[in-house]
């Protein structure tokens, strides 16, 4: 049973427009959520996180929204740039403590067209 | 600085070889992780070390043997691997909030392993 799901395997967006990547989870114990960006043959790069006490966190062009009642989070990238083309993973953990397990979604491949 | 380094970048080994993957971080993080990632799949957790002690082993075969010599280093010893073990092996580290960290896991660039 997948506890974290990214239902869109791929997304194509025009440069300068908004990219919206979605993620759903089922485990009510998840308390901390993260987005990672990954290029082929490289390690995931941490982008942005949000704890369950917030519903929005913003860092430059990246904003993460959390809807706890719907068990849904989304990553907004505005404006999208060709360099944003990568696979994006959302991840969740019960609490952000050392030695805790991250559960990853299956990833969404974002393609930003010039 | 959020750098985790891994060596080697690439490794080709036969099924009878013994090799080791190395991971290092100097962020003072007290949790370190090994993940395995196959193409088009998310990272799969293998092992977690917390304060240099193995805290989680996700039913990984014994041909993979982790070691944490000190708080900055993490090794993964490989012996008698199978071709299906070919994958990208990722190391990560994190610091919990009780120790002043954010709990975020930071990943290294990975070691691409090919078992022939």
CSV table of C-alpha atoms in Angstrom, one decimal:
chain,number,residue,atom,x,y,z
A,1,UNK,CA,0.0,0.0,0.0
A,2,UNK,CA,1.5,3.3,-1.1
A,3,UNK,CA,1.3,5.8,1.7
A,4,UNK,CA,2.6,8.7,-0.4
A,5,UNK,CA,1.3,9.0,-4.0
A,6,UNK,CA,2.2,11.3,-6.9
A,7,UNK,CA,-0.5,10.5,-9.4
A,8,UNK,CA,1.0,12.4,-12.3
A,9,UNK,CA,4.1,10.6,-13.7
A,10,UNK,CA,4.9,13.6,-15.9
A,11,UNK,CA,4.0,17.3,-16.4
A,12,UNK,CA,4.9,19.6,-19.3
A,13,UNK,CA,4.8,23.4,-18.8
A,14,UNK,CA,5.8,26.4,-20.8
A,15,UNK,CA,8.7,28.5,-19.6
A,16,UNK,CA,7.5,31.4,-17.4
A,17,UNK,CA,4.2,29.7,-16.5
A,18,UNK,CA,3.3,28.1,-13.2
A,19,UNK,CA,4.1,24.4,-12.5
A,20,UNK,CA,1.9,22.6,-10.0
A,21,UNK,CA,3.0,19.3,-8.7
A,22,UNK,CA,0.7,17.3,-6.5
A,23,UNK,CA,1.1,14.7,-3.8
A,24,UNK,CA,-1.4,12.7,-1.6
A,25,UNK,CA,-0.8,10.8,1.5
A,26,UNK,CA,-2.8,8.3,3.6
A,27,UNK,CA,-0.9,8.1,6.9
A,28,UNK,CA,-2.3,10.5,9.5
A,29,UNK,CA,0.9,10.1,11.5
A,30,UNK,CA,2.9,12.0,8.9
A,31,UNK,CA,4.0,15.3,10.4
A,32,UNK,CA,6.7,16.7,8.1
A,33,UNK,CA,6.7,16.9,4.4
A,34,UNK,CA,9.5,17.6,1.9
A,35,UNK,CA,10.0,18.1,-1.8
A,36,UNK,CA,13.2,16.9,-3.5
A,37,UNK,CA,14.4,17.5,-7.1
A,38,UNK,CA,16.4,14.9,-8.9
A,39,UNK,CA,18.5,14.9,-12.1
A,40,UNK,CA,19.4,11.6,-13.7
A,41,UNK,CA,22.3,9.7,-12.0
A,42,UNK,CA,22.5,12.3,-9.2
A,43,UNK,CA,21.3,12.4,-5.6
A,44,UNK,CA,18.0,14.1,-4.7
A,45,UNK,CA,18.4,17.8,-3.9
A,46,UNK,CA,16.3,19.1,-1.0
A,47,UNK,CA,14.0,22.0,-2.2
A,48,UNK,CA,11.5,22.9,0.5
A,49,UNK,CA,9.7,21.4,3.5
A,50,UNK,CA,6.6,22.1,5.6
A,51,UNK,CA,5.5,20.9,9.0
A,52,UNK,CA,1.9,19.9,9.8
A,53,UNK,CA,1.5,23.0,11.9
A,54,UNK,CA,1.6,25.2,8.8
A,55,UNK,CA,-0.4,25.3,5.6
A,56,UNK,CA,2.1,27.2,3.4
A,57,UNK,CA,5.8,27.7,3.1
A,58,UNK,CA,7.5,29.8,0.5
A,59,UNK,CA,11.1,30.0,-0.6
A,60,UNK,CA,11.8,32.1,-3.7
A,61,UNK,CA,10.0,30.6,-6.7
A,62,UNK,CA,8.9,27.6,-4.7
A,63,UNK,CA,5.9,27.4,-2.5
A,64,UNK,CA,4.5,24.3,-0.8
A,65,UNK,CA,0.9,24.1,0.3
A,66,UNK,CA,-0.4,21.6,2.8
A,67,UNK,CA,-4.1,20.6,3.2
A,68,UNK,CA,-4.2,18.3,6.2
A,69,UNK,CA,-7.9,17.6,6.0
A,70,UNK,CA,-7.5,16.4,2.4
A,71,UNK,CA,-4.1,14.8,3.1
A,72,UNK,CA,-2.8,16.7,0.1
A,73,UNK,CA,0.2,18.8,-0.6
A,74,UNK,CA,1.4,20.6,-3.7
A,75,UNK,CA,4.5,22.3,-4.9
A,76,UNK,CA,4.1,25.5,-7.0
A,77,UNK,CA,7.0,26.8,-9.1
A,78,UNK,CA,6.6,30.3,-10.4
A,79,UNK,CA,7.9,31.2,-12.9
A,80,UNK,CA,9.0,27.9,-14.3
A,81,UNK,CA,12.4,27.8,-16.0
A,82,UNK,CA,14.0,25.2,-18.3
A,83,UNK,CA,16.5,24.4,-15.5
A,84,UNK,CA,13.6,23.2,-13.4
A,85,UNK,CA,13.2,20.2,-15.7
A,86,UNK,CA,13.8,17.2,-13.5
A,87,UNK,CA,12.0,14.5,-11.5
A,88,UNK,CA,10.3,15.8,-8.3
A,89,UNK,CA,9.7,13.6,-5.3
A,90,UNK,CA,7.5,14.4,-2.4
A,91,UNK,CA,8.4,12.7,0.9
A,92,UNK,CA,6.8,12.4,4.3
A,93,UNK,CA,7.9,11.4,7.8
A,94,UNK,CA,6.2,11.1,11.2
A,95,UNK,CA,8.4,13.7,12.7
A,96,UNK,CA,11.6,15.3,11.6
A,97,UNK,CA,13.9,13.5,14.1
A,98,UNK,CA,17.2,11.8,13.5
A,99,UNK,CA,16.8,8.2,12.4
A,100,UNK,CA,13.3,8.7,11.1
A,101,UNK,CA,12.1,7.1,7.9
A,102,UNK,CA,11.1,9.1,4.9
A,103,UNK,CA,8.4,7.7,2.7
A,104,UNK,CA,8.7,8.8,-0.9
A,105,UNK,CA,6.1,9.2,-3.6
A,106,UNK,CA,6.8,7.7,-7.0
A,107,UNK,CA,8.0,11.0,-8.5
A,108,UNK,CA,6.7,13.4,-11.2
A,109,UNK,CA,8.9,14.3,-14.2
A,110,UNK,CA,8.6,18.0,-15.0
A,111,UNK,CA,9.5,19.3,-18.4
A,112,UNK,CA,9.7,23.0,-18.8
A,113,UNK,CA,9.7,24.0,-22.5
A,114,UNK,CA,11.6,27.2,-23.6
B,1,UNK,CA,27.0,23.8,4.0
B,2,UNK,CA,24.7,20.9,3.3
B,3,UNK,CA,27.3,18.6,1.5
B,4,UNK,CA,27.3,14.9,1.7
B,5,UNK,CA,30.1,13.2,-0.3
B,6,UNK,CA,30.2,9.7,-1.7
B,7,UNK,CA,33.0,7.7,-3.3
B,8,UNK,CA,33.4,6.2,-5.7
B,9,UNK,CA,31.0,7.8,-8.3
B,10,UNK,CA,30.9,4.7,-10.4
B,11,UNK,CA,31.7,1.0,-9.5
B,12,UNK,CA,31.7,-2.1,-11.7
B,13,UNK,CA,32.2,-5.4,-9.8
B,14,UNK,CA,31.9,-9.1,-10.4
B,15,UNK,CA,29.7,-11.3,-8.4
B,16,UNK,CA,32.6,-12.7,-6.4
B,17,UNK,CA,34.2,-9.3,-5.6
B,18,UNK,CA,34.3,-7.5,-2.3
B,19,UNK,CA,34.0,-3.7,-2.5
B,20,UNK,CA,33.0,-0.8,-0.2
B,21,UNK,CA,31.1,2.4,-0.7
B,22,UNK,CA,32.0,5.4,1.4
B,23,UNK,CA,30.0,8.4,2.6
B,24,UNK,CA,31.1,11.4,4.5
B,25,UNK,CA,29.4,14.5,6.0
B,26,UNK,CA,30.8,17.3,8.2
B,27,UNK,CA,27.6,18.9,9.1
B,28,UNK,CA,27.5,17.4,12.6
B,29,UNK,CA,24.5,15.3,11.7
B,30,UNK,CA,23.9,12.3,14.0
B,31,UNK,CA,21.7,10.2,11.6
B,32,UNK,CA,23.0,8.7,8.4
B,33,UNK,CA,21.2,6.6,5.9
B,34,UNK,CA,21.8,4.3,2.9
B,35,UNK,CA,19.2,4.1,0.1
B,36,UNK,CA,19.0,2.2,-3.1
B,37,UNK,CA,17.4,3.7,-6.2
B,38,UNK,CA,16.5,1.9,-9.4
B,39,UNK,CA,15.7,3.8,-12.6
B,40,UNK,CA,12.3,5.5,-12.6
B,41,UNK,CA,11.7,4.6,-9.0
B,42,UNK,CA,11.9,6.5,-5.7
B,43,UNK,CA,14.8,5.8,-3.3
B,44,UNK,CA,14.3,2.8,-1.1
B,45,UNK,CA,15.6,2.9,2.4
B,46,UNK,CA,18.2,0.2,3.3
B,47,UNK,CA,19.8,1.2,6.7
B,48,UNK,CA,19.6,4.0,9.3
B,49,UNK,CA,22.3,4.8,11.8
B,50,UNK,CA,21.4,7.1,14.6
B,51,UNK,CA,24.2,8.3,16.9
B,52,UNK,CA,26.5,5.7,15.3
B,53,UNK,CA,24.2,2.8,16.1
B,54,UNK,CA,22.2,0.8,13.6
B,55,UNK,CA,18.6,1.7,14.3
B,56,UNK,CA,16.8,0.5,11.2
B,57,UNK,CA,17.6,-2.4,8.8
B,58,UNK,CA,14.9,-2.7,6.2
B,59,UNK,CA,15.3,-6.5,5.7
B,60,UNK,CA,18.4,-6.0,3.5
B,61,UNK,CA,20.2,-9.2,2.4
B,62,UNK,CA,23.4,-9.9,4.3
B,63,UNK,CA,25.5,-9.4,1.2
B,64,UNK,CA,25.1,-5.7,2.1
B,65,UNK,CA,26.9,-4.8,5.4
B,66,UNK,CA,26.8,-1.3,6.8
B,67,UNK,CA,29.4,0.2,9.1
B,68,UNK,CA,29.5,3.6,10.9
B,69,UNK,CA,33.1,4.1,12.1
B,70,UNK,CA,32.4,7.5,13.5
B,71,UNK,CA,29.8,10.3,13.4
B,72,UNK,CA,31.0,11.6,10.0
B,73,UNK,CA,31.5,8.4,8.1
B,74,UNK,CA,29.3,5.7,6.8
B,75,UNK,CA,30.4,2.7,4.8
B,76,UNK,CA,28.5,0.0,2.9
B,77,UNK,CA,30.5,-3.2,2.4
B,78,UNK,CA,29.4,-5.3,-0.6
B,79,UNK,CA,30.1,-9.0,-1.1
B,80,UNK,CA,28.8,-11.6,-3.5
B,81,UNK,CA,26.3,-9.2,-5.1
B,82,UNK,CA,23.9,-10.2,-7.8
B,83,UNK,CA,23.3,-8.4,-11.1
B,84,UNK,CA,19.9,-7.2,-9.8
B,85,UNK,CA,21.7,-5.3,-7.1
B,86,UNK,CA,22.9,-2.9,-9.8
B,87,UNK,CA,21.5,0.5,-8.9
B,88,UNK,CA,22.3,4.0,-7.7
B,89,UNK,CA,23.3,3.9,-4.0
B,90,UNK,CA,22.5,7.0,-2.1
B,91,UNK,CA,23.8,8.2,1.3
B,92,UNK,CA,21.9,10.8,3.3
B,93,UNK,CA,22.3,12.5,6.7
B,94,UNK,CA,20.1,14.6,9.0
B,95,UNK,CA,20.0,16.3,12.4
B,96,UNK,CA,16.9,16.2,14.5
B,97,UNK,CA,15.1,19.2,15.9
B,98,UNK,CA,16.0,18.3,19.5
B,99,UNK,CA,19.7,18.9,18.5
B,100,UNK,CA,19.0,22.2,16.8
B,101,UNK,CA,18.5,20.7,13.3
B,102,UNK,CA,15.5,20.7,10.9
B,103,UNK,CA,15.3,16.9,10.5
B,104,UNK,CA,15.7,17.3,6.8
B,105,UNK,CA,17.6,14.5,5.1
B,106,UNK,CA,20.4,15.8,2.7
B,107,UNK,CA,21.6,13.4,0.0
B,108,UNK,CA,24.9,12.7,-1.5
B,109,UNK,CA,25.4,12.4,-5.3
B,110,UNK,CA,25.3,8.6,-5.2
B,111,UNK,CA,27.4,5.7,-6.4
B,112,UNK,CA,26.3,4.1,-9.6
B,113,UNK,CA,26.9,0.4,-9.1
B,114,UNK,CA,27.0,-2.2,-11.9
B,115,UNK,CA,27.3,-5.9,-11.0
B,116,UNK,CA,28.3,-8.2,-13.8
